[in-house]
């Protein structure tokens, strides 16, 4: 279609996704989310036994929403108890997204880093009100204010960029991404955290969705299937860390994918406040792809809003077909899918989960199955619209071409958002640069605010390494030393082989003594103590440092200088 031919004069500045984090049902981080998606698993189930008071209907639940290391973030236990768990969760996820990007959180102090959080739920406020005046403390106002979910992150990290909670209904978190990208393009922010959160803490919020007629009585989301009869609620949170692509490349940041353009609008007047509009959705798609400078036939995959409702699915399909289906070659149907079939509908955080799925598909150059699709919805003419639901794991279509995908998210009140993503083929290699290989020992350093925290870090590192035996020990050591915050309680594991290092980290996690493991506590501002003294005479010998010259190019280069 001519209106979507690439036009650099109108293309938006490219924005890189350089870090991400998530806490989702059966997925504590993006790596676990990718395994869940690739294996075609559903995280929908009964409420966890440890969370009484939830409705008995199936959903995508987190096992625990109460855990929080208040001391780590400088929050008193009393204040932490008054904070909405959504606020606590997003503090943790902001930190994890920065670590994923290999950025020290302390390095962002006084920077124009923005924070944009999509959030619509206030279940914890409802719980607090159940206690009447006895439940109100001096921390209640800040603990329950949804704006503070973003503001608390800015305060804790010392960020001076925009800081805002976004509420456009179920499209809130994708709109947060759109607003963050626009802030970066205007130069208002130099970097931005964008995401969303939604926790289901009281039965009333589920009852409201049920009485609206939005929930599936079967407890499954049948997106684009003939059985489509409503969605299943999910919960969790996620962040992406965004940065202008030119800055990310200059800084050597890892790049998951590139946000080429985005758009948002509203349906205006329709047959009803909650009834979506095909015309409105078509227009937001056209705006997004015009701004991205991407032609319709170049788009290979779209992550649907895909709620699995009788009304919503056919309207979304018709809009996609009208904008991206027309003009496609035979056999080149647009692939579509919905992460809601895996983890449920996270409502205010739904869009960011769809973005994570699409970003991971681009990074791994694979498409993953959309679940619960057996019989095509008879109200969707798939062949005429040139759409095909993704049903298995396979390579991205036309892998020799640039990978282009889109993500849609629509609010109950008609606010629509769509973002356009692509791969980044000339970016830096995945993972930290490898340290020079040699025959000497490699140190792995860990730290935490307590000895227990160090052990916990060690346990997570063990799990990470057991799943990735191919990782280079020196590269892991460099990442631990250069891209992690340093706290008072510290440990160093030294070894000459990956097996020695892993055994040492495992012993540290279990609190057992082991050779090559040293623990201790640094005293900030304390008196310095001499570690080494080099007198400059009497300790030299012929051939000194020749071995180091042979195994360390860095040392050899400095010696040459």
Coordinates of C-alpha atoms in Angstrom, one line a residue:
X1 CA 0.0 0.0 0.0
X2 CA 1.5 3.3 -1.1
X3 CA 0.6 5.1 2.2
X4 CA 3.0 2.8 4.1
X5 CA 6.1 2.9 1.8
X6 CA 9.1 3.8 3.9
X7 CA 9.6 7.6 4.1
X8 CA 12.5 8.7 6.2
X9 CA 11.2 12.3 6.1
X10 CA 8.4 11.3 8.5
X11 CA 10.0 8.3 10.3
X12 CA 10.3 8.7 14.0
X13 CA 13.7 8.5 15.7
X14 CA 14.5 4.9 16.5
X15 CA 14.4 3.9 20.2
X16 CA 16.3 0.9 21.5
X17 CA 15.1 -1.5 24.1
X18 CA 18.3 -2.1 26.1
X19 CA 17.0 -3.8 29.2
X20 CA 13.9 -5.5 30.5
X21 CA 12.5 -7.2 33.6
X22 CA 9.3 -8.9 34.6
X23 CA 7.5 -10.8 37.3
X24 CA 4.7 -12.8 35.7
X25 CA 2.9 -16.1 36.5
X26 CA 5.4 -18.9 36.3
X27 CA 8.0 -16.4 35.0
X28 CA 10.2 -14.5 37.4
X29 CA 12.3 -12.9 34.6
X30 CA 12.5 -12.5 30.8
X31 CA 14.5 -15.8 30.4
X32 CA 11.8 -17.7 32.2
X33 CA 9.1 -16.0 30.2
X34 CA 10.8 -17.0 27.0
X35 CA 10.9 -20.6 28.1
X36 CA 7.2 -20.5 29.0
X37 CA 6.3 -19.1 25.6
X38 CA 8.6 -21.3 23.6
X39 CA 7.4 -24.5 25.3
X40 CA 3.7 -23.4 24.8
X41 CA 2.9 -23.6 28.4
X42 CA -0.1 -22.0 30.2
X43 CA 0.4 -20.3 33.5
X44 CA -3.4 -20.3 34.2
X45 CA -4.5 -22.1 37.4
X46 CA -6.2 -21.9 40.7
X47 CA -5.3 -19.2 43.2
X48 CA -2.2 -20.1 45.3
X49 CA -3.0 -21.6 48.7
X50 CA -0.9 -18.9 50.4
X51 CA -3.1 -16.1 49.1
X52 CA -6.5 -16.4 50.9
X53 CA -9.4 -14.1 49.9
X54 CA -9.0 -14.4 46.2
X55 CA -11.9 -15.6 44.1
X56 CA -11.8 -19.3 43.3
X57 CA -11.9 -18.9 39.5
X58 CA -8.8 -19.7 37.4
X59 CA -6.3 -17.0 36.6
X60 CA -2.7 -16.1 36.1
X61 CA -1.5 -15.6 39.6
X62 CA 1.8 -14.8 41.3
X63 CA 2.8 -17.1 44.1
X64 CA 3.7 -14.3 46.4
X65 CA 2.9 -10.5 46.3
X66 CA 3.9 -9.7 49.9
X67 CA 7.6 -10.3 49.8
X68 CA 9.8 -7.1 49.8
X69 CA 13.3 -6.3 50.9
X70 CA 12.4 -2.9 52.5
X71 CA 15.9 -2.3 53.8
X72 CA 17.5 -2.7 50.4
X73 CA 15.5 0.4 49.2
X74 CA 15.9 2.3 52.4
X75 CA 12.3 1.9 53.4
X76 CA 11.3 1.3 57.0
X77 CA 9.2 -1.9 57.8
X78 CA 6.3 0.3 59.0
X79 CA 6.3 2.3 55.8
X80 CA 6.6 -0.8 53.6
X81 CA 3.5 -2.2 55.2
X82 CA 1.5 0.8 54.1
X83 CA 2.8 0.7 50.5
X84 CA 0.7 -0.8 47.7
X85 CA 2.5 -4.1 46.7
X86 CA 2.3 -2.7 43.1
X87 CA 4.6 0.1 44.3
X88 CA 7.0 -2.4 45.9
X89 CA 7.1 -4.7 42.9
X90 CA 7.9 -1.9 40.5
X91 CA 10.8 -0.7 42.6
X92 CA 12.3 -4.2 42.3
X93 CA 11.6 -4.4 38.6
X94 CA 13.1 -1.0 37.9
X95 CA 16.4 -2.1 39.6
X96 CA 16.4 -5.4 37.7
X97 CA 15.8 -3.7 34.3
X98 CA 18.8 -1.5 34.9
X99 CA 20.9 -4.5 35.9
X100 CA 19.7 -6.4 32.8
X101 CA 21.0 -3.4 30.7
X102 CA 24.4 -3.6 32.6
X103 CA 23.8 -0.1 34.0
X104 CA 24.7 0.7 37.6
X105 CA 21.6 2.3 39.2
X106 CA 23.9 4.7 41.1
X107 CA 25.2 6.0 37.8
X108 CA 21.8 7.5 36.9
X109 CA 21.6 9.8 39.9
X110 CA 20.7 13.3 38.8
X111 CA 20.2 12.2 35.2
X112 CA 17.1 13.0 33.1
X113 CA 15.9 9.4 33.2
X114 CA 12.1 9.2 32.9
X115 CA 9.7 6.7 34.6
X116 CA 6.4 5.9 33.0
X117 CA 4.1 3.3 34.6
X118 CA 0.8 2.0 33.4
X119 CA -1.5 1.2 36.4
X120 CA -5.3 1.1 36.8
X121 CA -5.9 -1.1 39.8
X122 CA -6.1 0.0 43.4
X123 CA -7.0 -3.2 45.2
X124 CA -4.6 -2.5 48.1
X125 CA -6.4 0.8 48.7
X126 CA -9.7 -1.1 48.9
X127 CA -8.1 -3.5 51.5
X128 CA -6.9 -0.6 53.5
X129 CA -10.3 1.1 53.6
X130 CA -11.8 -2.1 55.0
X131 CA -10.0 -1.3 58.3
X132 CA -11.5 2.2 58.5
X133 CA -9.6 4.9 60.2
X134 CA -7.5 2.3 62.1
X135 CA -5.8 1.3 58.8
X136 CA -4.6 4.8 58.1
X137 CA -1.1 5.8 59.0
X138 CA 1.3 8.7 58.2
X139 CA 2.5 6.6 55.2
X140 CA -1.0 5.8 53.8
X141 CA -1.2 8.7 51.4
X142 CA 2.0 8.1 49.7
X143 CA 1.7 4.3 50.0
X144 CA -1.6 4.2 48.1
X145 CA -1.3 7.0 45.6
X146 CA -0.9 5.5 42.2
X147 CA 1.3 8.4 41.0
X148 CA 3.9 7.5 43.6
X149 CA 4.4 4.1 41.9
X150 CA 6.5 6.0 39.4
X151 CA 7.6 8.8 41.7
X152 CA 9.0 6.4 44.3
X153 CA 11.4 5.0 41.6
X154 CA 12.5 8.5 40.7
X155 CA 13.1 9.3 44.3
X156 CA 15.0 6.2 45.2
X157 CA 17.3 6.4 42.2
X158 CA 17.6 10.2 42.1
X159 CA 16.1 10.6 38.7
X160 CA 15.1 14.0 37.3
X161 CA 13.2 13.0 34.2
X162 CA 9.4 12.9 33.8
X163 CA 7.8 10.6 36.4
X164 CA 4.2 9.6 35.8
X165 CA 1.5 7.0 36.3
X166 CA -0.6 6.4 33.2
X167 CA -4.2 5.3 33.2
X168 CA -5.9 4.7 29.8
X169 CA -7.6 1.5 30.9
X170 CA -6.2 -1.8 29.5
X171 CA -3.9 0.1 27.1
X172 CA -2.1 1.9 29.9
X173 CA 1.3 0.2 29.9
X174 CA 1.7 0.3 26.1
X175 CA 0.7 4.0 26.2
X176 CA 3.4 4.4 28.9
X177 CA 5.9 3.0 26.4
X178 CA 4.6 5.4 23.7
X179 CA 4.9 8.4 26.0
X180 CA 8.4 7.4 27.1
X181 CA 9.5 7.1 23.5
X182 CA 8.1 10.5 22.7
X183 CA 9.9 12.0 25.7
X184 CA 13.2 10.6 24.5
X185 CA 12.6 12.0 21.0
X186 CA 11.9 15.5 22.4
X187 CA 15.1 15.3 24.5
X188 CA 13.0 15.6 27.6
X189 CA 14.5 12.3 28.8
X190 CA 17.9 10.8 28.1
X191 CA 16.7 7.3 29.1
X192 CA 13.3 6.0 30.2
X193 CA 11.9 3.1 32.2
X194 CA 8.4 2.2 30.8
X195 CA 6.1 -0.5 31.9
X196 CA 3.1 -1.5 33.9
X197 CA 1.8 -3.4 36.9
X198 CA -1.5 -5.0 38.0
X199 CA -2.1 -7.1 41.1
X200 CA -5.5 -8.8 41.9
X201 CA -5.8 -8.5 45.7
X202 CA -9.5 -8.4 46.4
X203 CA -12.5 -10.4 45.0
X204 CA -14.4 -7.2 44.1
X205 CA -12.2 -6.4 41.2
X206 CA -12.8 -9.8 39.7
X207 CA -16.5 -9.4 40.4
X208 CA -16.6 -6.1 38.5
X209 CA -15.1 -7.7 35.4
X210 CA -17.4 -10.7 35.7
X211 CA -20.6 -8.6 35.9
X212 CA -19.4 -6.6 32.9
X213 CA -19.5 -9.9 31.0
X214 CA -15.8 -9.7 30.1
X215 CA -14.5 -12.9 31.8
X216 CA -14.4 -16.4 30.2
X217 CA -16.6 -18.9 32.2
X218 CA -14.2 -21.6 31.0
X219 CA -11.2 -20.0 32.7
X220 CA -9.3 -19.9 29.4
X221 CA -8.7 -17.2 26.7
X222 CA -9.6 -18.6 23.3
X223 CA -8.1 -15.7 21.2
X224 CA -9.5 -15.8 17.6
X225 CA -11.0 -19.2 18.2
X226 CA -14.6 -20.2 17.7
X227 CA -14.9 -20.7 21.5
X228 CA -14.0 -17.1 22.3
X229 CA -16.1 -16.1 25.2
X230 CA -14.1 -13.7 27.4
X231 CA -10.7 -13.3 29.0
X232 CA -8.9 -14.7 32.1
X233 CA -7.4 -12.3 34.6
X234 CA -3.6 -12.3 35.1
X235 CA -1.3 -10.3 37.3
X236 CA 2.3 -9.1 37.5
X237 CA 4.5 -6.3 36.2
X238 CA 7.2 -5.6 33.7
X239 CA 9.6 -2.8 32.6
X240 CA 11.6 -2.1 29.5
X241 CA 14.5 0.4 29.6
X242 CA 14.5 2.6 26.5
X243 CA 17.3 4.7 25.0
X244 CA 17.7 6.5 21.7
X245 CA 19.3 4.0 19.3
X246 CA 22.2 6.2 18.4
X247 CA 23.1 6.6 22.1
X248 CA 22.7 2.9 22.8
X249 CA 25.1 2.0 20.0
X250 CA 27.6 4.6 21.1
X251 CA 27.5 3.3 24.6
X252 CA 27.8 -0.4 23.5
X253 CA 24.5 -1.3 25.2
X254 CA 22.8 -4.7 24.4
X255 CA 19.8 -4.1 22.1
X256 CA 16.8 -6.5 22.3
X257 CA 14.9 -4.8 19.5
X258 CA 14.2 -1.3 18.2
X259 CA 11.0 0.7 18.6
X260 CA 10.6 2.2 15.1
X261 CA 7.3 4.2 15.8
X262 CA 4.1 4.2 17.7
X263 CA 0.8 6.0 17.9
X264 CA -2.3 6.3 20.1
X265 CA -5.9 7.5 19.6
X266 CA -9.4 7.0 20.8
X267 CA -12.4 5.4 19.1
X268 CA -14.7 8.3 19.9
X269 CA -18.4 7.6 19.7
X270 CA -19.2 3.9 19.1
X271 CA -22.2 1.7 19.6
X272 CA -21.3 1.7 23.3
X273 CA -18.6 3.0 25.7
X274 CA -16.9 -0.4 25.8
X275 CA -17.5 -1.4 22.2
X276 CA -14.3 -1.1 20.1
X277 CA -14.2 0.5 16.7
X278 CA -12.6 -1.0 13.6
X279 CA -12.1 2.4 12.1
X280 CA -10.4 3.7 15.3
X281 CA -8.0 0.7 15.3
X282 CA -7.3 1.0 11.6
X283 CA -6.3 4.7 12.1
X284 CA -3.9 4.0 15.0
X285 CA -2.3 1.3 12.9
X286 CA -1.9 3.6 9.9
X287 CA -0.4 6.3 12.1
X288 CA 2.1 4.0 13.8
X289 CA 3.4 2.5 10.5
X290 CA 3.6 5.9 8.8
X291 CA 5.7 7.2 11.6
X292 CA 7.8 4.0 11.5
X293 CA 8.4 4.3 7.8
X294 CA 7.5 0.6 7.4
X295 CA 5.4 -0.7 4.5
X296 CA 2.4 -3.0 5.2
X297 CA 3.8 -6.0 3.4
X298 CA 7.1 -5.8 5.5
X299 CA 5.2 -6.5 8.7
X300 CA 5.5 -10.2 9.6
X301 CA 4.0 -10.6 13.0
X302 CA 1.6 -8.7 15.3
X303 CA 1.1 -9.4 19.0
X304 CA -2.6 -8.9 19.4
X305 CA -4.6 -7.2 22.1
X306 CA -6.4 -10.5 21.7
X307 CA -8.7 -10.7 24.7
X308 CA -10.7 -13.6 23.2
X309 CA -14.1 -11.9 23.4
X310 CA -16.9 -12.4 20.9
X311 CA -17.1 -8.7 20.0
X312 CA -13.5 -7.7 20.3
X313 CA -11.7 -10.4 18.3
X314 CA -13.6 -9.9 14.9
X315 CA -13.2 -6.2 15.2
X316 CA -9.4 -6.4 15.8
X317 CA -9.0 -8.9 13.0
X318 CA -10.9 -6.7 10.5
X319 CA -8.8 -3.7 11.4
X320 CA -5.5 -5.6 10.9
X321 CA -6.7 -7.1 7.7
X322 CA -7.7 -3.8 6.3
X323 CA -4.4 -2.1 7.1
X324 CA -1.8 -4.8 7.0
X325 CA -3.5 -7.6 5.0
X326 CA -4.3 -5.8 1.8
X327 CA -1.7 -6.2 -0.9
X328 CA 0.2 -9.1 0.8
X329 CA 1.4 -11.9 -1.5
X330 CA -0.4 -15.2 -1.4
X331 CA 1.1 -17.5 1.2
X332 CA 2.5 -14.5 3.1
X333 CA -0.3 -14.2 5.7
X334 CA 0.4 -11.9 8.7
X335 CA 1.1 -14.1 11.7
X336 CA -0.7 -13.1 14.9
X337 CA -0.9 -14.3 18.5
X338 CA -1.7 -13.3 22.0
X339 CA 0.3 -13.8 25.2
X340 CA -2.9 -13.5 27.1
X341 CA -3.4 -17.2 26.3
X342 CA -0.3 -18.0 28.4
X343 CA -0.5 -15.7 31.4
X344 CA -3.9 -14.1 31.3
X345 CA -5.0 -10.5 30.7
X346 CA -2.9 -8.2 33.0
X347 CA -5.3 -5.3 32.2
X348 CA -3.3 -2.2 33.0
X349 CA -0.1 -4.1 32.4
X350 CA -1.3 -6.1 29.4
X351 CA 0.5 -4.1 26.7
X352 CA 3.9 -4.3 28.3
X353 CA 3.7 -8.1 28.5
X354 CA 2.8 -8.2 24.8
X355 CA 5.8 -6.0 24.1
X356 CA 8.1 -8.3 26.0
X357 CA 6.9 -11.3 24.1
X358 CA 7.4 -9.5 20.7
X359 CA 10.8 -8.2 21.7
X360 CA 11.9 -11.7 22.8
X361 CA 10.6 -13.2 19.6
X362 CA 12.7 -10.7 17.6
X363 CA 15.8 -11.3 19.8
X364 CA 15.6 -15.0 19.4
X365 CA 14.4 -14.7 15.8
X366 CA 11.6 -17.2 16.4
X367 CA 7.8 -17.1 16.7
X368 CA 6.0 -19.0 19.5
X369 CA 2.6 -20.5 19.7
X370 CA -0.6 -18.7 20.7
X371 CA -2.5 -21.2 22.8
X372 CA -6.1 -22.5 22.8
X373 CA -6.5 -22.1 19.0
X374 CA -8.3 -25.1 17.4
X375 CA -11.2 -23.9 15.4
X376 CA -11.0 -20.6 13.6
X377 CA -13.6 -18.0 14.7
X378 CA -16.3 -18.2 12.0
X379 CA -16.8 -14.4 12.3
X380 CA -13.2 -13.8 11.2
X381 CA -12.5 -14.4 7.4
X382 CA -8.8 -15.3 7.9
X383 CA -8.0 -16.0 4.2
X384 CA -9.6 -12.8 3.0
X385 CA -7.9 -10.8 5.7
X386 CA -4.6 -12.7 5.1
X387 CA -4.2 -13.4 8.8
X388 CA -2.9 -16.6 10.4
X389 CA -2.7 -17.5 14.1
X390 CA 0.8 -18.7 15.1
X391 CA 0.4 -22.3 16.3
X392 CA 3.9 -23.5 16.8
X393 CA 7.6 -22.6 17.2
X394 CA 9.2 -21.7 14.0
X395 CA 11.8 -19.3 12.5
X396 CA 10.6 -15.7 11.9
X397 CA 9.1 -15.4 8.4
X398 CA 11.5 -14.1 5.7
X399 CA 14.5 -14.1 8.1
X400 CA 16.9 -12.7 5.5
X401 CA 14.8 -9.5 5.5
X402 CA 14.6 -7.0 8.5
X403 CA 12.3 -8.4 11.1
X404 CA 9.2 -6.2 11.6
X405 CA 6.5 -6.7 14.2
X406 CA 3.8 -4.8 15.9
X407 CA 2.1 -4.8 19.3
X408 CA -1.5 -3.6 19.9
X409 CA -3.3 -2.7 23.1
X410 CA -6.8 -1.3 23.5
X411 CA -8.5 0.3 26.5
X412 CA -12.0 -0.4 27.6
X413 CA -12.9 3.3 27.0
X414 CA -11.5 3.3 23.5
X415 CA -7.9 4.4 23.9
X416 CA -5.9 2.5 21.4
X417 CA -2.1 2.1 21.1
X418 CA 0.2 0.3 18.6
X419 CA 4.0 0.2 18.5
X420 CA 6.2 -1.0 15.6
X421 CA 9.3 -3.0 16.4
X422 CA 12.3 -4.3 14.4
X423 CA 15.5 -6.2 14.9
X424 CA 18.9 -4.6 15.1
X425 CA 21.5 -6.5 13.1
X426 CA 24.5 -4.2 13.4
X427 CA 24.3 -3.7 17.1
X428 CA 26.8 -4.9 19.7
X429 CA 27.2 -8.7 20.3
X430 CA 24.8 -10.1 22.9
X431 CA 26.2 -10.2 26.4
X432 CA 29.2 -8.4 28.0
X433 CA 32.5 -8.3 26.1
X434 CA 34.5 -11.4 27.0
X435 CA 37.6 -10.8 29.1
X436 CA 40.9 -12.1 27.7
X437 CA 41.1 -15.8 28.1
X438 CA 44.1 -17.1 30.1
X439 CA 45.2 -19.9 32.4
X440 CA 45.0 -17.9 35.6
X441 CA 42.2 -17.8 38.2
X442 CA 39.0 -15.9 37.6
X443 CA 37.2 -14.0 40.4
X444 CA 33.4 -13.8 40.6
X445 CA 32.3 -11.0 43.0
X446 CA 28.9 -10.7 44.7
X447 CA 27.6 -8.2 47.3
X448 CA 24.4 -7.5 49.2
X449 CA 23.1 -5.4 52.1
X450 CA 23.3 -8.4 54.4
X451 CA 25.1 -11.8 54.5
X452 CA 21.7 -13.4 53.7
X453 CA 21.3 -11.2 50.6
X454 CA 24.8 -12.3 49.4
X455 CA 23.7 -16.0 49.8
X456 CA 20.5 -15.2 47.9
X457 CA 22.5 -13.6 45.1
X458 CA 24.7 -16.7 45.0
X459 CA 21.6 -19.0 44.8
X460 CA 20.2 -17.0 41.8
X461 CA 23.6 -17.0 40.1
X462 CA 23.7 -20.8 40.5
X463 CA 20.3 -21.2 38.8
X464 CA 21.3 -18.8 36.0
X465 CA 24.5 -20.6 35.3
X466 CA 23.1 -24.1 35.4
X467 CA 20.7 -23.1 32.6
X468 CA 23.5 -21.6 30.6
X469 CA 26.6 -23.9 30.8
X470 CA 28.0 -22.3 27.6
X471 CA 28.7 -18.9 29.3
X472 CA 32.4 -17.9 29.4
X473 CA 33.6 -17.7 33.0
X474 CA 35.7 -14.6 32.4
X475 CA 32.7 -12.8 30.8
X476 CA 30.6 -13.7 33.8
X477 CA 33.3 -12.3 36.1
X478 CA 33.5 -9.1 34.2
X479 CA 29.7 -8.6 34.3
X480 CA 29.6 -9.2 38.0
X481 CA 32.4 -6.8 38.7
X482 CA 31.5 -4.0 36.3
X483 CA 27.7 -3.9 36.1
X484 CA 26.4 -4.7 39.6
X485 CA 26.0 -2.3 42.5
X486 CA 28.5 -2.8 45.4
X487 CA 27.1 -3.2 48.9
X488 CA 28.8 -3.6 52.2
X489 CA 28.5 -7.4 52.6
X490 CA 30.7 -9.0 49.9
X491 CA 32.0 -12.3 48.7
X492 CA 34.6 -13.4 46.1
X493 CA 34.7 -16.8 44.5
X494 CA 37.9 -17.7 42.8
X495 CA 38.5 -20.6 40.5
X496 CA 40.4 -21.7 37.4
X497 CA 37.6 -23.7 35.8
X498 CA 33.9 -23.1 35.4
X499 CA 33.2 -26.2 37.6
X500 CA 35.4 -24.8 40.4
X501 CA 33.6 -21.5 40.2
X502 CA 30.2 -23.0 40.2
X503 CA 31.0 -25.2 43.1
X504 CA 32.2 -22.2 45.1
X505 CA 29.1 -20.2 44.3
X506 CA 26.9 -23.2 45.3
X507 CA 28.7 -23.4 48.6
X508 CA 28.3 -19.7 49.2
X509 CA 24.5 -20.0 48.5
X510 CA 24.3 -22.9 51.0
X511 CA 26.4 -21.2 53.7
X512 CA 29.1 -23.8 53.5
X513 CA 32.9 -23.1 53.7
X514 CA 34.8 -23.8 50.5
X515 CA 38.2 -23.3 49.1
X516 CA 38.4 -20.2 46.9
X517 CA 35.5 -18.5 48.7
X518 CA 36.2 -15.3 50.7
X519 CA 33.5 -13.4 52.5
X520 CA 33.6 -10.2 54.5
X521 CA 32.2 -6.7 55.0
X522 CA 33.4 -3.4 53.7
X523 CA 33.2 -0.5 56.1
X524 CA 32.2 2.6 54.1
X525 CA 34.3 5.6 55.1
X526 CA 36.3 3.6 57.6
X527 CA 40.1 3.9 58.0
X528 CA 42.0 2.6 55.0
X529 CA 44.3 -0.4 55.5
X530 CA 47.4 -1.2 53.5
X531 CA 46.9 -4.2 51.2
X532 CA 50.2 -4.3 49.2
X533 CA 53.4 -2.3 49.4
X534 CA 55.7 -2.1 46.3
X535 CA 59.0 -0.7 47.5
X536 CA 60.5 -0.3 44.1
X537 CA 63.8 -2.1 44.9
X538 CA 65.1 -5.5 45.7
X539 CA 62.1 -7.5 44.4
X540 CA 62.7 -7.6 40.7
X541 CA 63.9 -10.6 38.8
X542 CA 64.8 -11.5 35.2
X543 CA 61.7 -12.2 33.1
X544 CA 59.3 -10.8 35.7
X545 CA 55.7 -10.5 34.3
X546 CA 56.4 -12.4 31.1
X547 CA 53.7 -14.9 31.9
X548 CA 51.2 -12.1 32.4
X549 CA 52.2 -10.5 29.1
X550 CA 51.5 -13.8 27.3
X551 CA 47.9 -14.2 28.7
X552 CA 46.7 -10.6 29.1
X553 CA 46.6 -8.4 26.0
X554 CA 45.6 -5.4 28.2
X555 CA 48.7 -5.8 30.4
X556 CA 50.9 -6.3 27.3
X557 CA 49.5 -3.1 25.7
X558 CA 50.1 -1.1 28.9
X559 CA 53.6 -2.4 29.2
X560 CA 54.3 -1.5 25.6
X561 CA 53.1 2.0 26.3

